[in-house]
Amino acid sequence: MDKLVIQGGTRLEGVVNISGAKNAALPLLCASLLTEETLTLSHLPVLQDIRTLTRILTGMGVTATPVDSNTLSLCAKSITEPVAPYELVKTMRASILVLGPLLARYGEASVSLPGGCAIGLRPVDLHIKALQAMGAEIRIEHGYIHAHIPHASRRLQGAHICFDQVTVTGTENIIMAAALAEGETFIENAAREPEVTDLIHCLQAMGANIEGVGTDRLKITGVTALGGATHRVMPDRIEAGTFMVAAAATRGHVILKGVEPSHMGAIIEKLREASTHIEVNADAHEITVHHEGAIKPVSLRTAPFPAFPTDMQAQFLTLNTLAAGTSTIVETIFENRFMHVQELQRLGARIEVNGNTAIIEGVPTLRGAQVMATDLRASACLVIAGLVAEGTTEIHRVYHLDRGYDRIEAKLNPLGARISREREA
């Protein structure tokens, strides 16, 4: 197991290229199950979750051929084993995304109940209820979701789906399932995240009939078969936001290349509230971040897109620990997403948690200590804290970090960071 050792007190300055989005790449990989033709995905990030999901797909019979380090061609001409096993699924929540495509194309699937970061319940019942409404019979036994289509056509049926709450993976699963269903499927209260839109654009290139892109009401008219396509994964707005906060926290000057500013509105707005200078060049897909002087405290509330993303909450909480004043952060998406607070307190942060609200009183400086990463985004917030803390910070259990960031130390060190990766004793 690895740890990161960070020598703090450095200022970030330079240019960084943003990778493809993990949260877009994972459903796109699963979309390969919908066609017997080849789906080629470029701009894939180099992440543990990508490797894990690729192993799940190849275990089913999908052929995955690397074109280069960031491009993969997938062909699911024949699926020999429509099963996602526990030993792989246990590490990542997004593995549930194979359920809809497998049912839609093969009429059956067995998927282990998924794992991932321990940040909340994130129940899969929304996925199951929607697929049942489309004609699937589903039972849960021995930790597996067993699903099949009982009628002779072996095709899911179009249905009217209204999600009780916004669910990104639920929306993605049902979009993929509906793409090959018989008839029309309407999804109400659909997630509007850019990653959902990226999936839809890829499915449309494969021949799917989807209307209402970018809205919370989608209409999918099923087709009998989808074809192959070539698709470039969208930029990772969370990785970009993480680097933007790191630049602000270190009073740095960083140019981010390969970003999509239209996905970053809430993040840009809150950084500007913190007195960070943000310059956007949408045509060049660049954002410049520059911060001098005091950091103003910024209060925020997480919510589905286009509001402030829950995946940036931890990073902004770290920024607020350095602000000149008091702020509050309200987490509305996940009920257990303040586990990083006690680790930041080890570095000298003053934070009080009351239910789903964190109250942060800024301090002049943080001081290095040994801390433990509790989940993916908590890992990123601890890296930011380590960059600004006096002395040395050791972050343990960084396997969480590697699930969502493409070689983060390799990108931060050229900007002036001093981060080394070491094996745990």
Short mmCIF file of C-alpha atoms in Angstrom, two decimals, residues 204-346:
data_model
loop_
_atom_site.label_atom_id
_atom_site.label_comp_id
_atom_site.label_asym_id
_atom_site.label_seq_id
_atom_site.Cartn_x
_atom_site.Cartn_y
_atom_site.Cartn_z
CA GLN A 204 -26.53 8.95 -30.23
CA ALA A 205 -23.37 8.37 -32.28
CA MET A 206 -24.09 4.64 -31.90
CA GLY A 207 -27.61 5.15 -33.26
CA ALA A 208 -29.71 5.69 -30.12
CA ASN A 209 -32.81 7.88 -30.34
CA ILE A 210 -32.74 10.20 -27.31
CA GLU A 211 -34.49 13.55 -26.88
CA GLY A 212 -34.27 16.18 -24.12
CA VAL A 213 -30.48 16.14 -23.79
CA GLY A 214 -29.33 18.33 -20.89
CA THR A 215 -32.81 18.52 -19.31
CA ASP A 216 -34.46 16.64 -16.46
CA ARG A 217 -36.98 15.01 -18.81
CA LEU A 218 -35.66 12.51 -21.33
CA LYS A 219 -37.46 10.57 -24.05
CA ILE A 220 -35.74 7.45 -25.39
CA THR A 221 -37.23 5.58 -28.32
CA GLY A 222 -35.76 2.13 -28.39
CA VAL A 223 -34.05 0.69 -31.46
CA THR A 224 -33.39 -2.94 -32.34
CA ALA A 225 -29.61 -2.58 -32.49
CA LEU A 226 -26.84 -0.06 -31.94
CA GLY A 227 -23.66 0.28 -33.97
CA GLY A 228 -20.07 1.14 -33.22
CA ALA A 229 -18.67 4.61 -32.70
CA THR A 230 -15.59 6.60 -31.76
CA HIS A 231 -15.97 8.97 -28.82
CA ARG A 232 -13.67 11.29 -26.86
CA VAL A 233 -14.29 11.36 -23.11
CA MET A 234 -15.15 14.82 -21.75
CA PRO A 235 -12.65 16.66 -19.48
CA ASP A 236 -12.80 15.90 -15.77
CA ARG A 237 -14.46 18.91 -14.14
CA ILE A 238 -13.70 17.57 -10.66
CA GLU A 239 -10.00 17.13 -11.37
CA ALA A 240 -10.00 20.63 -12.85
CA GLY A 241 -11.79 22.02 -9.80
CA THR A 242 -9.33 20.30 -7.49
CA PHE A 243 -6.36 21.94 -9.23
CA MET A 244 -8.14 25.30 -9.17
CA VAL A 245 -8.64 25.07 -5.40
CA ALA A 246 -5.04 23.93 -4.93
CA ALA A 247 -3.84 26.98 -6.88
CA ALA A 248 -5.98 29.29 -4.76
CA ALA A 249 -4.96 27.68 -1.46
CA THR A 250 -1.24 28.01 -2.25
CA ARG A 251 -1.66 31.57 -3.59
CA GLY A 252 -0.50 30.25 -6.92
CA HIS A 253 -0.87 30.99 -10.61
CA VAL A 254 -1.96 27.98 -12.66
CA ILE A 255 -3.28 27.60 -16.22
CA LEU A 256 -5.54 24.61 -16.78
CA LYS A 257 -5.66 23.30 -20.34
CA GLY A 258 -8.20 20.97 -21.88
CA VAL A 259 -11.13 22.02 -19.67
CA GLU A 260 -14.77 22.74 -20.45
CA PRO A 261 -15.61 25.99 -18.60
CA SER A 262 -19.36 25.58 -19.17
CA HIS A 263 -19.24 22.58 -16.79
CA MET A 264 -17.49 24.60 -14.08
CA GLY A 265 -19.88 27.48 -13.40
CA ALA A 266 -20.61 26.84 -9.71
CA ILE A 267 -16.95 26.12 -8.93
CA ILE A 268 -15.76 29.27 -10.69
CA GLU A 269 -18.38 31.38 -8.92
CA LYS A 270 -17.39 30.15 -5.45
CA LEU A 271 -13.67 30.64 -6.10
CA ARG A 272 -14.35 34.20 -7.19
CA GLU A 273 -16.23 34.70 -3.92
CA ALA A 274 -13.04 33.59 -2.18
CA SER A 275 -11.22 36.49 -3.95
CA THR A 276 -9.51 34.21 -6.45
CA HIS A 277 -8.94 35.72 -9.88
CA ILE A 278 -10.35 33.44 -12.58
CA GLU A 279 -9.85 34.05 -16.29
CA VAL A 280 -11.86 31.90 -18.70
CA ASN A 281 -11.00 31.28 -22.35
CA ALA A 282 -13.82 29.03 -23.52
CA ASP A 283 -12.64 28.89 -27.14
CA ALA A 284 -9.18 27.65 -26.09
CA HIS A 285 -10.62 25.41 -23.34
CA GLU A 286 -8.43 27.14 -20.76
CA ILE A 287 -8.94 28.51 -17.26
CA THR A 288 -6.32 30.62 -15.48
CA VAL A 289 -6.36 30.73 -11.68
CA HIS A 290 -4.43 33.33 -9.70
CA HIS A 291 -4.67 34.19 -6.01
CA GLU A 292 -2.85 36.74 -3.91
CA GLY A 293 -3.49 37.85 -0.35
CA ALA A 294 -6.22 36.73 2.02
CA ILE A 295 -8.76 34.04 1.22
CA LYS A 296 -12.35 35.07 1.89
CA PRO A 297 -14.59 32.49 3.58
CA VAL A 298 -17.16 30.95 1.24
CA SER A 299 -20.36 29.28 2.42
CA LEU A 300 -21.97 26.76 0.10
CA ARG A 301 -24.53 24.00 -0.22
CA THR A 302 -24.06 20.93 -2.41
CA ALA A 303 -26.79 19.95 -4.87
CA PRO A 304 -27.18 18.23 -8.25
CA PHE A 305 -25.84 19.95 -11.39
CA PRO A 306 -25.81 22.82 -12.23
CA ALA A 307 -25.47 23.64 -8.52
CA PHE A 308 -22.29 23.10 -6.49
CA PRO A 309 -21.03 19.49 -6.86
CA THR A 310 -20.70 17.24 -3.84
CA ASP A 311 -17.42 15.94 -5.29
CA MET A 312 -15.87 19.41 -4.69
CA GLN A 313 -17.13 19.83 -1.13
CA ALA A 314 -14.04 18.43 0.61
CA GLN A 315 -11.64 20.55 -1.44
CA PHE A 316 -13.53 23.77 -0.64
CA LEU A 317 -13.71 22.80 3.01
CA THR A 318 -9.90 22.74 3.03
CA LEU A 319 -9.81 26.15 1.34
CA ASN A 320 -12.15 27.53 4.00
CA THR A 321 -9.84 26.31 6.79
CA LEU A 322 -7.34 28.91 5.50
CA ALA A 323 -9.86 31.73 5.08
CA ALA A 324 -10.00 34.90 7.15
CA GLY A 325 -13.33 34.27 8.86
CA THR A 326 -16.09 31.71 9.40
CA SER A 327 -18.00 29.75 6.78
CA THR A 328 -20.51 26.91 6.58
CA ILE A 329 -20.78 23.99 4.17
CA VAL A 330 -24.03 22.03 3.91
CA GLU A 331 -23.82 18.55 2.37
CA THR A 332 -27.18 17.48 0.91
CA ILE A 333 -26.18 14.54 -1.31
CA PHE A 334 -24.38 12.04 0.94
CA GLU A 335 -25.08 11.63 4.64
CA ASN A 336 -21.57 10.53 5.62
CA ARG A 337 -19.31 12.82 3.66
CA PHE A 338 -17.50 14.72 6.42
CA MET A 339 -15.09 11.95 7.41
CA HIS A 340 -12.19 14.11 6.23
CA VAL A 341 -12.94 16.66 8.97
CA GLN A 342 -11.17 14.75 11.73
CA GLU A 343 -8.12 14.34 9.49
CA LEU A 344 -8.02 18.07 8.74
CA GLN A 345 -8.31 18.70 12.47
CA ARG A 346 -5.08 16.73 12.91
#
